[in-house]
Amino acid sequence: MQETFDAWITPIMIGALMLFMCFIILDLARRSKAGRFGTLMMFVVLGAGMLGYVFKVVITWWLEQQGI
């Protein structure tokens, strides 16, 4: 039961955390009056870590499907 709960709640909570981090980046861009390009750059630079995590999850899933 605990393993099933952990298997379901972990991705949900990580997704929620990533959405919250996007909100923080957006709020930071608004408060600094970054403009469109500045906001885009903030999402690219500060969101790169989140994108790296998503790539890690996808690559891990793909390797497990291949049996490697």
C-alpha positions as a Python dict, from the first residue, in 0.01 Angstrom:
ca = {
    (1, 'M'): (0, 0, 0),
    (2, 'Q'): (276, 244, 95),
    (3, 'E'): (475, 166, -222),
    (4, 'T'): (168, 225, -440),
    (5, 'F'): (100, 555, -267),
    (6, 'D'): (464, 662, -310),
    (7, 'A'): (460, 562, -677),
    (8, 'W'): (157, 784, -740),
    (9, 'I'): (220, 1082, -513),
    (10, 'T'): (586, 1144, -597),
    (11, 'P'): (533, 1245, -964),
    (12, 'I'): (226, 1448, -870),
    (13, 'M'): (410, 1642, -600),
    (14, 'I'): (716, 1698, -821),
    (15, 'G'): (487, 1830, -1095),
    (16, 'A'): (319, 2061, -846),
    (17, 'L'): (658, 2184, -729),
    (18, 'M'): (762, 2254, -1088),
    (19, 'L'): (442, 2453, -1148),
    (20, 'F'): (508, 2650, -830),
    (21, 'M'): (863, 2725, -949),
    (22, 'C'): (717, 2852, -1279),
    (23, 'F'): (489, 3081, -1079),
    (24, 'I'): (791, 3207, -882),
    (25, 'I'): (983, 3279, -1203),
    (26, 'L'): (682, 3462, -1350),
    (27, 'D'): (639, 3667, -1033),
    (28, 'L'): (1010, 3750, -1031),
    (29, 'A'): (989, 3865, -1393),
    (30, 'R'): (686, 4084, -1320),
    (31, 'R'): (841, 4246, -1014),
    (32, 'S'): (1165, 4321, -1198),
    (33, 'K'): (970, 4459, -1500),
    (34, 'A'): (1173, 4235, -1729),
    (35, 'G'): (956, 4270, -2040),
    (36, 'R'): (883, 3991, -2285),
    (37, 'F'): (1240, 3904, -2377),
    (38, 'G'): (1359, 3925, -2018),
    (39, 'T'): (1076, 3702, -1902),
    (40, 'L'): (1158, 3451, -2174),
    (41, 'M'): (1524, 3450, -2075),
    (42, 'M'): (1436, 3404, -1709),
    (43, 'F'): (1222, 3103, -1795),
    (44, 'V'): (1495, 2960, -2020),
    (45, 'V'): (1778, 3007, -1772),
    (46, 'L'): (1597, 2937, -1446),
    (47, 'G'): (1382, 2665, -1599),
    (48, 'A'): (1680, 2477, -1740),
    (49, 'G'): (1713, 2276, -1420),
    (50, 'M'): (1351, 2168, -1438),
    (51, 'L'): (1395, 2077, -1803),
    (52, 'G'): (1702, 1872, -1711),
    (53, 'Y'): (1496, 1679, -1459),
    (54, 'V'): (1225, 1611, -1718),
    (55, 'F'): (1491, 1487, -1962),
    (56, 'K'): (1630, 1258, -1691),
    (57, 'V'): (1289, 1106, -1625),
    (58, 'V'): (1220, 1054, -1997),
    (59, 'I'): (1563, 901, -2064),
    (60, 'T'): (1533, 673, -1760),
    (61, 'W'): (1189, 557, -1872),
    (62, 'W'): (1315, 497, -2227),
    (63, 'L'): (1615, 295, -2107),
    (64, 'E'): (1393, 82, -1883),
    (65, 'Q'): (1163, 11, -2178),
    (66, 'Q'): (1460, -98, -2388),
    (67, 'G'): (1578, -334, -2115),
    (68, 'I'): (1918, -168, -2080),
}
